[in-house]
Each structure stands twice: as structure tokens, then as C-alpha cells.
PDB file of C-alpha atoms in Angstrom:
ATOM      1  CA  UNK A 522     -16.846  -3.392  18.014  1.00 54.00           C
ATOM      2  CA  UNK A 523     -13.954  -0.538  17.441  1.00 68.00           C
ATOM      3  CA  UNK A 524     -11.745  -3.299  18.946  1.00 87.00           C
ATOM      4  CA  UNK A 525     -12.788  -6.216  16.663  1.00 95.00           C
ATOM      5  CA  UNK A 526     -11.099  -3.640  13.302  1.00 95.00           C
ATOM      6  CA  UNK A 527      -7.996  -3.335  12.428  1.00 96.00           C
ATOM      7  CA  UNK A 528      -6.830   0.299  13.426  1.00 97.00           C
ATOM      8  CA  UNK A 529      -4.397   2.667  11.542  1.00 97.00           C
ATOM      9  CA  UNK A 530      -2.444   5.953  12.906  1.00 98.00           C
ATOM     10  CA  UNK A 531      -0.553   7.700  10.305  1.00 98.00           C
ATOM     11  CA  UNK A 532       2.889   8.624  10.839  1.00 98.00           C
ATOM     12  CA  UNK A 533       3.469  10.709   7.632  1.00 98.00           C
ATOM     13  CA  UNK A 534       0.782  12.743   5.345  1.00 98.00           C
ATOM     14  CA  UNK A 535      -1.606  10.994   2.845  1.00 98.00           C
ATOM     15  CA  UNK A 536       0.006  12.985  -0.002  1.00 97.00           C
ATOM     16  CA  UNK A 537       1.948  15.878  -1.100  1.00 97.00           C
ATOM     17  CA  UNK A 538      -0.840  17.991   0.256  1.00 97.00           C
ATOM     18  CA  UNK A 539      -0.917  17.469   3.467  1.00 98.00           C
ATOM     19  CA  UNK A 540       3.058  16.023   4.075  1.00 98.00           C
ATOM     20  CA  UNK A 541       4.532  15.741   7.466  1.00 98.00           C
ATOM     21  CA  UNK A 542       7.808  17.089   9.169  1.00 98.00           C
ATOM     22  CA  UNK A 543      10.242  14.484  10.031  1.00 98.00           C
ATOM     23  CA  UNK A 544      14.190  15.048  10.615  1.00 98.00           C
ATOM     24  CA  UNK A 545      16.570  14.784   8.012  1.00 98.00           C
ATOM     25  CA  UNK A 546      19.976  13.884   6.764  1.00 98.00           C
ATOM     26  CA  UNK A 547      21.152  14.160   3.236  1.00 98.00           C
ATOM     27  CA  UNK A 548      24.589  12.152   2.724  1.00 98.00           C
ATOM     28  CA  UNK A 549      25.761  14.268  -0.621  1.00 98.00           C
ATOM     29  CA  UNK A 550      24.302  17.090  -3.144  1.00 98.00           C
ATOM     30  CA  UNK A 551      21.921  20.151  -1.900  1.00 98.00           C
ATOM     31  CA  UNK A 552      21.856  20.588   1.632  1.00 98.00           C
ATOM     32  CA  UNK A 553      23.900  17.543   2.692  1.00 98.00           C
ATOM     33  CA  UNK A 554      25.806  17.142   5.578  1.00 98.00           C
ATOM     34  CA  UNK A 555      23.631  18.172   8.279  1.00 98.00           C
ATOM     35  CA  UNK A 556      20.357  17.751  10.236  1.00 98.00           C
ATOM     36  CA  UNK A 557      17.223  19.544   8.854  1.00 98.00           C
ATOM     37  CA  UNK A 558      13.442  18.797   8.135  1.00 98.00           C
ATOM     38  CA  UNK A 559      11.604  17.360   5.145  1.00 98.00           C
ATOM     39  CA  UNK A 560       8.116  16.452   4.662  1.00 98.00           C
ATOM     40  CA  UNK A 561       6.857  13.121   4.083  1.00 98.00           C
ATOM     41  CA  UNK A 562       5.842  11.565   1.758  1.00 98.00           C
ATOM     42  CA  UNK A 563       8.222  13.489  -0.738  1.00 98.00           C
ATOM     43  CA  UNK A 564      10.942  13.033  -2.883  1.00 98.00           C
ATOM     44  CA  UNK A 565      14.239  14.492  -1.374  1.00 98.00           C
ATOM     45  CA  UNK A 566      15.331  16.525  -4.419  1.00 98.00           C
ATOM     46  CA  UNK A 567      12.020  18.355  -4.562  1.00 98.00           C
ATOM     47  CA  UNK A 568      12.456  19.381  -1.509  1.00 98.00           C
ATOM     48  CA  UNK A 569      15.769  20.926  -1.636  1.00 98.00           C
ATOM     49  CA  UNK A 570      17.976  17.753  -1.264  1.00 98.00           C
ATOM     50  CA  UNK A 571      20.990  15.637  -3.179  1.00 98.00           C
ATOM     51  CA  UNK A 572      21.345  16.028  -7.045  1.00 98.00           C
ATOM     52  CA  UNK A 573      18.927  15.732  -9.338  1.00 97.00           C
ATOM     53  CA  UNK A 574      19.653  13.245 -11.867  1.00 96.00           C
ATOM     54  CA  UNK A 575      17.468  12.193 -15.425  1.00 95.00           C
ATOM     55  CA  UNK A 576      17.877   8.227 -15.883  1.00 93.00           C
ATOM     56  CA  UNK A 577      18.324   7.924 -19.682  1.00 93.00           C
ATOM     57  CA  UNK A 578      21.842   8.963 -20.191  1.00 93.00           C
ATOM     58  CA  UNK A 579      22.952   5.765 -18.397  1.00 94.00           C
ATOM     59  CA  UNK A 580      20.380   3.239 -20.374  1.00 94.00           C
ATOM     60  CA  UNK A 581      21.121   0.047 -19.755  1.00 93.00           C
ATOM     61  CA  UNK A 582      24.206   0.228 -17.721  1.00 93.00           C
ATOM     62  CA  UNK A 583      23.514  -0.886 -14.042  1.00 88.00           C
ATOM     63  CA  UNK A 584      26.271   0.625 -12.147  1.00 88.00           C
ATOM     64  CA  UNK A 585      27.336   3.286 -14.223  1.00 93.00           C
ATOM     65  CA  UNK A 586      30.182   6.036 -13.467  1.00 94.00           C
ATOM     66  CA  UNK A 587      28.756   9.621 -12.641  1.00 94.00           C
ATOM     67  CA  UNK A 588      25.221   8.247 -11.134  1.00 95.00           C
ATOM     68  CA  UNK A 589      24.204  10.152  -8.076  1.00 96.00           C
ATOM     69  CA  UNK A 590      24.023   7.808  -4.768  1.00 95.00           C
ATOM     70  CA  UNK A 591      23.246  10.210  -2.038  1.00 98.00           C
ATOM     71  CA  UNK A 592      21.175   8.412   0.960  1.00 98.00           C
ATOM     72  CA  UNK A 593      18.551  10.088   2.883  1.00 98.00           C
ATOM     73  CA  UNK A 594      18.410   9.466   6.965  1.00 98.00           C
ATOM     74  CA  UNK A 595      15.108   9.899   8.501  1.00 98.00           C
ATOM     75  CA  UNK A 596      14.029  10.288  12.218  1.00 98.00           C
ATOM     76  CA  UNK A 597      10.690  10.471  13.673  1.00 98.00           C
ATOM     77  CA  UNK A 598       9.065  10.277  17.586  1.00 98.00           C
ATOM     78  CA  UNK A 599       5.452   9.119  17.984  1.00 98.00           C
ATOM     79  CA  UNK A 600       3.367   7.764  20.355  1.00 98.00           C
ATOM     80  CA  UNK A 601       0.602   5.261  20.521  1.00 98.00           C
ATOM     81  CA  UNK A 602      -2.653   4.679  21.966  1.00 97.00           C
ATOM     82  CA  UNK A 603      -2.333   2.627  25.172  1.00 96.00           C
ATOM     83  CA  UNK A 604      -5.440   0.453  24.405  1.00 95.00           C
ATOM     84  CA  UNK A 605      -3.036  -0.926  21.718  1.00 96.00           C
ATOM     85  CA  UNK A 606      -0.994  -3.006  23.724  1.00 95.00           C
ATOM     86  CA  UNK A 607      -1.273  -7.038  23.687  1.00 93.00           C
ATOM     87  CA  UNK A 608      -2.404  -6.069  19.842  1.00 95.00           C
ATOM     88  CA  UNK A 609      -0.218  -7.265  16.604  1.00 95.00           C
ATOM     89  CA  UNK A 610       1.242  -4.091  15.715  1.00 97.00           C
ATOM     90  CA  UNK A 611       2.800  -3.113  12.351  1.00 97.00           C
ATOM     91  CA  UNK A 612       4.433  -0.556  10.693  1.00 98.00           C
ATOM     92  CA  UNK A 613       3.979  -0.054   6.435  1.00 98.00           C
ATOM     93  CA  UNK A 614       5.734   1.637   4.089  1.00 98.00           C
ATOM     94  CA  UNK A 615       3.703   2.543   0.487  1.00 98.00           C
ATOM     95  CA  UNK A 616       6.532   3.146  -1.665  1.00 98.00           C
ATOM     96  CA  UNK A 617      10.010   4.205  -0.705  1.00 98.00           C
ATOM     97  CA  UNK A 618      12.758   5.213  -3.496  1.00 97.00           C
ATOM     98  CA  UNK A 619      14.926   3.143  -3.466  1.00 96.00           C
ATOM     99  CA  UNK A 620      16.829   0.695  -1.020  1.00 98.00           C
ATOM    100  CA  UNK A 621      15.378   1.139   2.610  1.00 98.00           C
ATOM    101  CA  UNK A 622      16.533   0.166   6.122  1.00 98.00           C
ATOM    102  CA  UNK A 623      14.257   0.583   8.935  1.00 98.00           C
ATOM    103  CA  UNK A 624      14.746   0.026  12.680  1.00 98.00           C
ATOM    104  CA  UNK A 625      12.342   1.112  15.984  1.00 98.00           C
ATOM    105  CA  UNK A 626      13.754   2.185  19.510  1.00 98.00           C
ATOM    106  CA  UNK A 627      16.829   0.493  18.104  1.00 97.00           C
ATOM    107  CA  UNK A 628      15.738  -2.282  16.726  1.00 97.00           C
ATOM    108  CA  UNK A 629      15.728  -3.611  13.252  1.00 97.00           C
ATOM    109  CA  UNK A 630      12.406  -3.818  11.790  1.00 96.00           C
ATOM    110  CA  UNK A 631      12.751  -3.851   8.029  1.00 96.00           C
ATOM    111  CA  UNK A 632      16.151  -5.561   7.250  1.00 95.00           C
ATOM    112  CA  UNK A 633      16.196  -4.540   3.654  1.00 97.00           C
ATOM    113  CA  UNK A 634      13.774  -3.560   1.198  1.00 98.00           C
ATOM    114  CA  UNK A 635      14.354  -3.044  -2.801  1.00 98.00           C
ATOM    115  CA  UNK A 636      12.003  -1.746  -5.220  1.00 95.00           C
ATOM    116  CA  UNK A 637      10.166   1.278  -4.908  1.00 96.00           C
ATOM    117  CA  UNK A 638       6.574   0.849  -6.046  1.00 93.00           C
ATOM    118  CA  UNK A 639       4.803  -1.532  -4.002  1.00 93.00           C
ATOM    119  CA  UNK A 640       3.634  -1.429  -0.169  1.00 97.00           C
ATOM    120  CA  UNK A 641       6.000  -3.318   2.578  1.00 98.00           C
ATOM    121  CA  UNK A 642       5.406  -3.952   6.060  1.00 97.00           C
ATOM    122  CA  UNK A 643       7.039  -5.096   9.180  1.00 97.00           C
ATOM    123  CA  UNK A 644       5.508  -6.697  12.577  1.00 96.00           C
ATOM    124  CA  UNK A 645       7.005  -4.397  15.400  1.00 97.00           C
ATOM    125  CA  UNK A 646       4.578  -5.789  17.979  1.00 96.00           C
ATOM    126  CA  UNK A 647       7.681  -6.620  20.423  1.00 96.00           C
ATOM    127  CA  UNK A 648       9.319  -3.834  20.068  1.00 96.00           C
ATOM    128  CA  UNK A 649       7.172  -0.867  20.860  1.00 97.00           C
ATOM    129  CA  UNK A 650       5.743   1.185  23.410  1.00 98.00           C
ATOM    130  CA  UNK A 651       2.000   2.421  24.100  1.00 97.00           C
ATOM    131  CA  UNK A 652       0.736   5.030  26.190  1.00 97.00           C
ATOM    132  CA  UNK A 653       2.823   8.080  27.019  1.00 97.00           C
ATOM    133  CA  UNK A 654       6.353   6.955  26.393  1.00 98.00           C
ATOM    134  CA  UNK A 655       7.464   7.747  22.776  1.00 98.00           C
ATOM    135  CA  UNK A 656       8.822   5.658  20.076  1.00 98.00           C
ATOM    136  CA  UNK A 657      11.589   6.673  17.694  1.00 98.00           C
ATOM    137  CA  UNK A 658      11.442   5.705  13.837  1.00 98.00           C
ATOM    138  CA  UNK A 659      14.856   5.657  11.827  1.00 98.00           C
ATOM    139  CA  UNK A 660      14.741   5.090   8.057  1.00 98.00           C
ATOM    140  CA  UNK A 661      17.775   4.670   6.102  1.00 98.00           C
ATOM    141  CA  UNK A 662      16.682   5.222   2.310  1.00 98.00           C
ATOM    142  CA  UNK A 663      19.286   4.788  -0.637  1.00 98.00           C
ATOM    143  CA  UNK A 664      18.623   6.201  -3.557  1.00 97.00           C
ATOM    144  CA  UNK A 665      19.878   3.698  -5.877  1.00 96.00           C
ATOM    145  CA  UNK A 666      19.845   0.317  -4.943  1.00 97.00           C
ATOM    146  CA  UNK A 667      22.594  -2.364  -4.174  1.00 97.00           C
ATOM    147  CA  UNK A 668      20.948  -4.895  -6.534  1.00 97.00           C
ATOM    148  CA  UNK A 669      21.769  -4.269 -10.411  1.00 96.00           C
ATOM    149  CA  UNK A 670      18.440  -5.261 -11.826  1.00 96.00           C
ATOM    150  CA  UNK A 671      15.981  -2.604  -9.940  1.00 96.00           C
ATOM    151  CA  UNK A 672      18.472  -0.252 -10.989  1.00 96.00           C
ATOM    152  CA  UNK A 673      18.038  -1.584 -14.678  1.00 95.00           C
ATOM    153  CA  UNK A 674      13.981  -1.480 -14.132  1.00 94.00           C
ATOM    154  CA  UNK A 675      13.445   1.471 -11.927  1.00 94.00           C
ATOM    155  CA  UNK A 676      16.559   3.928 -12.714  1.00 94.00           C
ATOM    156  CA  UNK A 677      17.684   3.676 -16.534  1.00 95.00           C
ATOM    157  CA  UNK A 678      15.384   5.157 -18.334  1.00 92.00           C
ATOM    158  CA  UNK A 679      13.152   8.062 -20.121  1.00 91.00           C
ATOM    159  CA  UNK A 680      12.437   9.862 -16.296  1.00 90.00           C
ATOM    160  CA  UNK A 681      14.160  11.597 -13.590  1.00 94.00           C
ATOM    161  CA  UNK A 682      15.683   9.384 -10.732  1.00 95.00           C
ATOM    162  CA  UNK A 683      14.328  10.338  -7.318  1.00 97.00           C
ATOM    163  CA  UNK A 684      14.860   9.495  -3.708  1.00 98.00           C
ATOM    164  CA  UNK A 685      12.724   9.126  -0.517  1.00 98.00           C
ATOM    165  CA  UNK A 686       9.463   7.978   0.954  1.00 98.00           C
ATOM    166  CA  UNK A 687       7.706   8.660  -1.718  1.00 98.00           C
ATOM    167  CA  UNK A 688       4.187   7.307  -0.518  1.00 98.00           C
ATOM    168  CA  UNK A 689       2.605   7.615   2.854  1.00 98.00           C
ATOM    169  CA  UNK A 690       3.969   5.666   6.375  1.00 98.00           C
ATOM    170  CA  UNK A 691       1.378   4.312   8.979  1.00 98.00           C
ATOM    171  CA  UNK A 692       1.277   1.994  12.141  1.00 98.00           C
ATOM    172  CA  UNK A 693      -1.643  -0.332  12.050  1.00 97.00           C
ATOM    173  CA  UNK A 694      -2.932  -2.495  14.995  1.00 97.00           C
ATOM    174  CA  UNK A 695      -5.032  -5.892  14.752  1.00 96.00           C
ATOM    175  CA  UNK A 696      -6.651  -8.152  17.363  1.00 95.00           C
ATOM    176  CA  UNK A 697      -4.242 -10.678  17.826  1.00 92.00           C
ATOM    177  CA  UNK A 698      -6.242 -13.376  16.569  1.00 92.00           C
ATOM    178  CA  UNK A 699      -6.587 -11.896  13.144  1.00 95.00           C
ATOM    179  CA  UNK A 700      -7.457 -12.189   9.256  1.00 96.00           C
ATOM    180  CA  UNK A 701      -3.929 -11.508   7.739  1.00 95.00           C
ATOM    181  CA  UNK A 702      -5.770 -10.657   4.480  1.00 96.00           C
ATOM    182  CA  UNK A 703      -7.839 -11.133   1.744  1.00 98.00           C
ATOM    183  CA  UNK A 704      -8.149 -11.878  -1.932  1.00 98.00           C
ATOM    184  CA  UNK A 705     -11.248 -11.515  -3.704  1.00 98.00           C
ATOM    185  CA  UNK A 706     -12.802 -12.766  -7.135  1.00 98.00           C
ATOM    186  CA  UNK A 707     -16.284 -12.212  -7.886  1.00 98.00           C
ATOM    187  CA  UNK A 708     -17.641 -12.950 -11.506  1.00 98.00           C
ATOM    188  CA  UNK A 709     -19.936 -11.320 -13.747  1.00 98.00           C
ATOM    189  CA  UNK A 710     -22.322 -13.862 -13.042  1.00 98.00           C
ATOM    190  CA  UNK A 711     -23.021 -13.609  -9.758  1.00 97.00           C
ATOM    191  CA  UNK A 712     -20.625 -15.938  -8.074  1.00 98.00           C
ATOM    192  CA  UNK A 713     -18.160 -14.911  -5.404  1.00 98.00           C
ATOM    193  CA  UNK A 714     -15.168 -16.519  -3.734  1.00 98.00           C
ATOM    194  CA  UNK A 715     -12.307 -15.631  -1.599  1.00 98.00           C
ATOM    195  CA  UNK A 716      -9.424 -16.553   0.139  1.00 98.00           C
ATOM    196  CA  UNK A 717      -9.019 -15.172   3.775  1.00 97.00           C
ATOM    197  CA  UNK A 718      -5.665 -15.569   5.153  1.00 96.00           C
ATOM    198  CA  UNK A 719      -5.516 -16.133   8.841  1.00 95.00           C
ATOM    199  CA  UNK A 720      -2.670 -14.598  11.199  1.00 89.00           C
ATOM    200  CA  UNK A 721      -1.412 -16.591  13.511  1.00 75.00           C
ATOM    201  CA  UNK A 722      -3.548 -18.007  16.912  1.00 63.00           C
ATOM    202  CA  UNK A 723      -6.531 -19.537  15.500  1.00 66.00           C
ATOM    203  CA  UNK A 724      -6.603 -23.383  16.532  1.00 67.00           C
ATOM    204  CA  UNK A 725     -10.492 -24.717  17.814  1.00 69.00           C
ATOM    205  CA  UNK A 726     -13.807 -23.381  17.471  1.00 86.00           C
ATOM    206  CA  UNK A 727     -13.150 -20.525  14.720  1.00 92.00           C
ATOM    207  CA  UNK A 728     -14.667 -19.479  11.828  1.00 94.00           C
ATOM    208  CA  UNK A 729     -15.244 -16.916   8.920  1.00 96.00           C
ATOM    209  CA  UNK A 730     -18.441 -14.978   8.090  1.00 98.00           C
ATOM    210  CA  UNK A 731     -18.705 -12.751   4.982  1.00 98.00           C
ATOM    211  CA  UNK A 732     -21.473 -10.589   4.806  1.00 98.00           C
ATOM    212  CA  UNK A 733     -21.923  -8.654   1.370  1.00 98.00           C
ATOM    213  CA  UNK A 734     -23.443  -5.343   1.071  1.00 98.00           C
ATOM    214  CA  UNK A 735     -24.193  -2.757  -1.536  1.00 96.00           C
ATOM    215  CA  UNK A 736     -23.330   0.606  -1.220  1.00 93.00           C
ATOM    216  CA  UNK A 737     -26.506   2.024   0.818  1.00 95.00           C
ATOM    217  CA  UNK A 738     -25.284  -0.504   2.902  1.00 95.00           C
ATOM    218  CA  UNK A 739     -28.492  -3.470   2.720  1.00 97.00           C
ATOM    219  CA  UNK A 740     -27.573  -6.676   3.149  1.00 97.00           C
ATOM    220  CA  UNK A 741     -27.252  -8.450  -0.423  1.00 96.00           C
ATOM    221  CA  UNK A 742     -27.697 -12.153  -0.144  1.00 96.00           C
ATOM    222  CA  UNK A 743     -27.301 -14.547   3.042  1.00 96.00           C
ATOM    223  CA  UNK A 744     -24.373 -14.492   5.085  1.00 97.00           C
ATOM    224  CA  UNK A 745     -21.784 -17.202   4.268  1.00 98.00           C
ATOM    225  CA  UNK A 746     -20.069 -18.897   7.580  1.00 97.00           C
ATOM    226  CA  UNK A 747     -17.001 -21.634   6.995  1.00 96.00           C
ATOM    227  CA  UNK A 748     -15.528 -23.304   9.500  1.00 94.00           C
ATOM    228  CA  UNK A 749     -11.492 -22.694  10.399  1.00 92.00           C
ATOM    229  CA  UNK A 750      -9.963 -26.001  10.036  1.00 87.00           C
ATOM    230  CA  UNK A 751      -7.233 -27.098  12.686  1.00 79.00           C
ATOM    231  CA  UNK A 752      -3.912 -25.233  11.910  1.00 77.00           C
ATOM    232  CA  UNK A 753      -5.032 -23.848   9.083  1.00 84.00           C
ATOM    233  CA  UNK A 754      -4.431 -20.416   7.731  1.00 90.00           C
ATOM    234  CA  UNK A 755      -6.610 -19.951   4.822  1.00 93.00           C
ATOM    235  CA  UNK A 756     -10.106 -20.344   4.481  1.00 95.00           C
ATOM    236  CA  UNK A 757     -12.055 -20.651   1.210  1.00 97.00           C
ATOM    237  CA  UNK A 758     -15.804 -18.484   1.354  1.00 98.00           C
ATOM    238  CA  UNK A 759     -17.466 -18.839  -1.800  1.00 98.00           C
ATOM    239  CA  UNK A 760     -21.176 -18.327  -2.563  1.00 97.00           C
ATOM    240  CA  UNK A 761     -23.629 -17.158  -5.396  1.00 97.00           C
ATOM    241  CA  UNK A 762     -25.452 -13.777  -5.709  1.00 96.00           C
ATOM    242  CA  UNK A 763     -28.841 -13.236  -8.190  1.00 95.00           C
ATOM    243  CA  UNK A 764     -29.437  -9.548  -9.185  1.00 94.00           C
ATOM    244  CA  UNK A 765     -26.234  -8.146  -8.613  1.00 96.00           C
ATOM    245  CA  UNK A 766     -25.105  -5.154 -10.864  1.00 97.00           C
ATOM    246  CA  UNK A 767     -21.866  -5.971 -12.548  1.00 98.00           C
ATOM    247  CA  UNK A 768     -18.492  -3.601 -12.396  1.00 98.00           C
ATOM    248  CA  UNK A 769     -16.994  -2.038 -15.906  1.00 94.00           C
ATOM    249  CA  UNK A 770     -15.076   1.169 -16.535  1.00 86.00           C
ATOM    250  CA  UNK A 771     -18.299   2.632 -18.048  1.00 87.00           C
ATOM    251  CA  UNK A 772     -20.372   1.327 -14.859  1.00 93.00           C
ATOM    252  CA  UNK A 773     -18.303   0.809 -11.859  1.00 94.00           C
ATOM    253  CA  UNK A 774     -20.914  -0.587  -9.659  1.00 97.00           C
ATOM    254  CA  UNK A 775     -19.434  -1.789  -6.528  1.00 98.00           C
ATOM    255  CA  UNK A 776     -20.216  -3.569  -3.386  1.00 98.00           C
ATOM    256  CA  UNK A 777     -18.717  -4.585   0.043  1.00 98.00           C
ATOM    257  CA  UNK A 778     -17.902  -7.401   2.279  1.00 98.00           C
ATOM    258  CA  UNK A 779     -17.281  -7.617   5.786  1.00 98.00           C
ATOM    259  CA  UNK A 780     -15.605 -10.874   6.630  1.00 98.00           C
ATOM    260  CA  UNK A 781     -15.131 -11.292  10.817  1.00 97.00           C
ATOM    261  CA  UNK A 782     -13.506 -13.885  12.309  1.00 96.00           C
ATOM    262  CA  UNK A 783     -15.507 -15.396  14.872  1.00 95.00           C
ATOM    263  CA  UNK A 784     -14.258 -17.895  18.073  1.00 93.00           C
ATOM    264  CA  UNK A 785     -17.636 -19.370  19.765  1.00 91.00           C
ATOM    265  CA  UNK A 786     -19.683 -16.547  20.043  1.00 91.00           C
ATOM    266  CA  UNK A 787     -16.851 -13.549  19.899  1.00 94.00           C
ATOM    267  CA  UNK A 788     -16.236 -11.483  17.044  1.00 96.00           C
ATOM    268  CA  UNK A 789     -12.267 -11.237  17.028  1.00 95.00           C
ATOM    269  CA  UNK A 790     -11.927  -9.308  13.636  1.00 96.00           C
ATOM    270  CA  UNK A 791     -13.328  -7.482  11.564  1.00 97.00           C
ATOM    271  CA  UNK A 792     -12.199  -6.748   7.784  1.00 97.00           C
ATOM    272  CA  UNK A 793     -14.176  -4.704   5.163  1.00 97.00           C
ATOM    273  CA  UNK A 794     -13.227  -4.713   1.510  1.00 98.00           C
ATOM    274  CA  UNK A 795     -14.743  -3.197  -1.541  1.00 98.00           C
ATOM    275  CA  UNK A 796     -15.160  -5.096  -4.936  1.00 98.00           C
ATOM    276  CA  UNK A 797     -17.417  -4.731  -8.256  1.00 98.00           C
ATOM    277  CA  UNK A 798     -18.264  -8.386 -10.174  1.00 98.00           C
ATOM    278  CA  UNK A 799     -16.687  -8.550 -13.291  1.00 98.00           C
ATOM    279  CA  UNK A 800     -15.409 -11.431 -15.437  1.00 98.00           C
ATOM    280  CA  UNK A 801     -12.316 -10.485 -17.511  1.00 97.00           C
ATOM    281  CA  UNK A 802     -11.078 -12.860 -20.204  1.00 97.00           C
ATOM    282  CA  UNK A 803      -8.605 -12.881 -22.905  1.00 97.00           C
ATOM    283  CA  UNK A 804      -9.877 -14.718 -26.032  1.00 97.00           C
ATOM    284  CA  UNK A 805      -6.988 -16.164 -27.842  1.00 97.00           C
ATOM    285  CA  UNK A 806      -6.353 -14.510 -31.390  1.00 97.00           C
ATOM    286  CA  UNK A 807      -9.452 -13.323 -30.424  1.00 97.00           C
ATOM    287  CA  UNK A 808      -8.935 -10.372 -27.900  1.00 96.00           C
ATOM    288  CA  UNK A 809      -9.991  -8.947 -24.542  1.00 96.00           C
ATOM    289  CA  UNK A 810     -13.743  -9.256 -22.887  1.00 97.00           C
ATOM    290  CA  UNK A 811     -15.511  -7.862 -20.111  1.00 97.00           C
ATOM    291  CA  UNK A 812     -18.248  -9.112 -18.973  1.00 97.00           C
ATOM    292  CA  UNK A 813     -18.625 -11.495 -22.455  1.00 96.00           C
ATOM    293  CA  UNK A 814     -18.577  -8.026 -24.041  1.00 96.00           C
ATOM    294  CA  UNK A 815     -14.948  -7.659 -26.279  1.00 96.00           C
ATOM    295  CA  UNK A 816     -13.294  -4.328 -25.644  1.00 92.00           C
ATOM    296  CA  UNK A 817     -10.813  -2.272 -27.880  1.00 91.00           C
ATOM    297  CA  UNK A 818      -7.929  -1.451 -25.181  1.00 86.00           C
ATOM    298  CA  UNK A 819      -6.319   2.101 -25.991  1.00 84.00           C
ATOM    299  CA  UNK A 820      -3.737   2.713 -23.652  1.00 81.00           C
ATOM    300  CA  UNK A 821      -1.360   5.349 -22.266  1.00 86.00           C
ATOM    301  CA  UNK A 822       1.551   4.644 -20.150  1.00 85.00           C
ATOM    302  CA  UNK A 823       0.660   6.856 -16.825  1.00 89.00           C
ATOM    303  CA  UNK A 824       3.839   7.836 -14.612  1.00 87.00           C
ATOM    304  CA  UNK A 825       2.956   9.085 -11.415  1.00 91.00           C
ATOM    305  CA  UNK A 826       4.351  12.345 -11.910  1.00 94.00           C
ATOM    306  CA  UNK A 827       4.087  16.338 -10.923  1.00 96.00           C
ATOM    307  CA  UNK A 828       6.543  18.752 -11.876  1.00 96.00           C
ATOM    308  CA  UNK A 829       6.412  20.490  -8.167  1.00 96.00           C
ATOM    309  CA  UNK A 830       6.176  17.193  -5.962  1.00 97.00           C
ATOM    310  CA  UNK A 831       7.908  14.522  -8.409  1.00 97.00           C
ATOM    311  CA  UNK A 832       6.425  11.045  -8.042  1.00 97.00           C
ATOM    312  CA  UNK A 833       4.630  11.979  -4.524  1.00 98.00           C
ATOM    313  CA  UNK A 834       1.231  12.678  -5.679  1.00 97.00           C
ATOM    314  CA  UNK A 835      -2.232  13.968  -3.767  1.00 97.00           C
ATOM    315  CA  UNK A 836      -5.439  12.188  -4.453  1.00 97.00           C
ATOM    316  CA  UNK A 837      -6.745  14.885  -6.378  1.00 97.00           C
ATOM    317  CA  UNK A 838      -4.007  14.635  -8.265  1.00 97.00           C
ATOM    318  CA  UNK A 839      -4.567  10.860  -8.997  1.00 96.00           C
ATOM    319  CA  UNK A 840      -8.219  11.940  -9.791  1.00 96.00           C
ATOM    320  CA  UNK A 841      -7.535  14.421 -12.327  1.00 97.00           C
ATOM    321  CA  UNK A 842      -5.187  11.738 -13.901  1.00 96.00           C
ATOM    322  CA  UNK A 843      -7.973   9.093 -14.370  1.00 92.00           C
ATOM    323  CA  UNK A 844     -10.262  11.838 -15.308  1.00 93.00           C
ATOM    324  CA  UNK A 845      -8.003  13.132 -17.892  1.00 93.00           C
ATOM    325  CA  UNK A 846      -7.235   9.277 -19.629  1.00 91.00           C
ATOM    326  CA  UNK A 847     -11.224   8.832 -19.439  1.00 87.00           C
ATOM    327  CA  UNK A 848     -11.604  12.254 -21.418  1.00 91.00           C
ATOM    328  CA  UNK A 849      -9.332  10.742 -23.739  1.00 90.00           C
ATOM    329  CA  UNK A 850     -11.240   7.571 -24.382  1.00 85.00           C
ATOM    330  CA  UNK A 851      -8.301   5.446 -22.902  1.00 85.00           C
TER     331      UNK A 851
END
């Protein structure tokens, strides 16, 4: 069954508490002009490189004089399992601050990604080695963006401007025929809908089967089967379930759904997602309702931040922040 699942290999650590050494060269500021080592993920200022700079003095200016503009150049060598040959292989960056370009084995894989706070990925199936042959990943990160709107949105405000690969980097391998991604909408009344987006290579005799399970792993209701129409890259899975427990911030009941892409009677790819049944609505001139109950929102603006590690956090840091916010009844 493992060969039908998405396989993942981390190239970095998962957070600030298990970061991995990569080769690193900083172009300006502290410890610049020479190759050394850096922890990934991290903000390079906290690792002794570049220039500490606060964004507020430059507020409202897209490209002001005196702004720190160093680049970081990263190198990392890695091997992949020989069993991954023939699969669709992607490199995934969870967050890079700020502009990012990357190549694998001397060939471009990320042309230019701009913006620090979300995941991006690239298909590298045709430029990667498997088994004993090493791969070389080279990443160039520009602390300042060449896009003025990114700088105004992310770097000219009341916080420190950091640079670096601030979140994890990993490689994922999917079967050649695969589910690319899913989008789930499960309502408080037990209705379930999901858009299942398919990778290339689906022609005829494919279907998607979805099975819900509870947190104990017991099946919830019957499996839902939907045929893949020829040439379509998306399948809509819909069903209704009785006796479900709804999700809310106070009762965060969660379920799992396993989507299987099946050709004839052969399972090609399985993807498992976690979700909750909940209905969130905004009623005009009235307010926010969750599962039909009015909710008064008291909010705080959370910056993912620690004095020791900047914007790179551990899983425990994230949990601690959420607990603190809950303790404040926010």
C-alpha cells in the first residue's frame, strides 16, 4: 500500500528545534563573503549573518535608500530512494523570505517566487537522480523583493525584516497517476463535498472513491464512488452523513477522509485528509455564526515570532501560541 501513497523526504528540519546544516554564503553584512554553514529552516540574521533591520522607519516606501538588501546562497546535497524512479517528484518550499530562485543538478526548477508566507512547489521529475547518485540543490534568496508591492505588504511595517529559508523544505513523490490536491467543504448538517483535482495521465476507466473514518479509524457511512469523465482534471465527490459530531473551537471534532484514485480494480494513489463538519456564515448587519450559533469575535494579531529564532518556529512554539490565545478567550 505504501507505493500508492505520497512519499515525503525532508531536506531541512521540521522547525527551529531540529534544523539541518546546509552550505551558505551571505553577500553583505555580518559573516558575508565566504561559504560556511547555516541551519535550515532559519532566519539568517539569528544565525549571525547579514544585517538586522526594523521595517517601520521605511514605512510606505517601496525602495528606500539604506534598506538592507543582502542575498543568501544555499547549497545542499541529497539522495532519493531508487524506488521513486518513474514517480512524479516535486520539491516543496513551505516559506522563503523573500524572493526565491532554485535549481537542481544545474537546471532551473523555481524561476522566481515572490512572497514569504505560503507554500510553493516545482515538478523536478525530469532533472533528479535516484539511488546512489547525489542531487545538488542550489537556492538563491533575496531578502528584499524585486516586486515593490511585496515589499510594501511584507517588509515596511512594525516588525523586523528577516531573510532566509524560514520554513521547511521537502521532496514529495506521487504515483504517475495521481490526485494533485483536494478541497473539502463539510457542513454542520452532515453534508460533504470535495473537489478532487487530478494530475495528468487519467484517460478512461478511472474512478475516485472516498471513505470517511472517525478518530478511532472506524468507517463513517458508505464509501462514495465517482467516475472520472474522460479528459477531466477534477472530480466532485458529494454525500451526506447522519449522526456526525460538528467542529467548533470548543468542540474540535475531526474526521478523516481517504480518497483513492482507482483504475479498473488497481489503486493508483491514496490521499488522506483531516477535516471537521462545520458551517461558518456571516449574516449581514448581524454577525458571525458557527453551526447556527452567534459568535462574538475577540481577536489578536499573532506574529509567528520568537526572539531566539525570528519567524522560524517549532511545533511546540505554535501550540504554545494557540494555548495562550485560547487562555485569553480570544
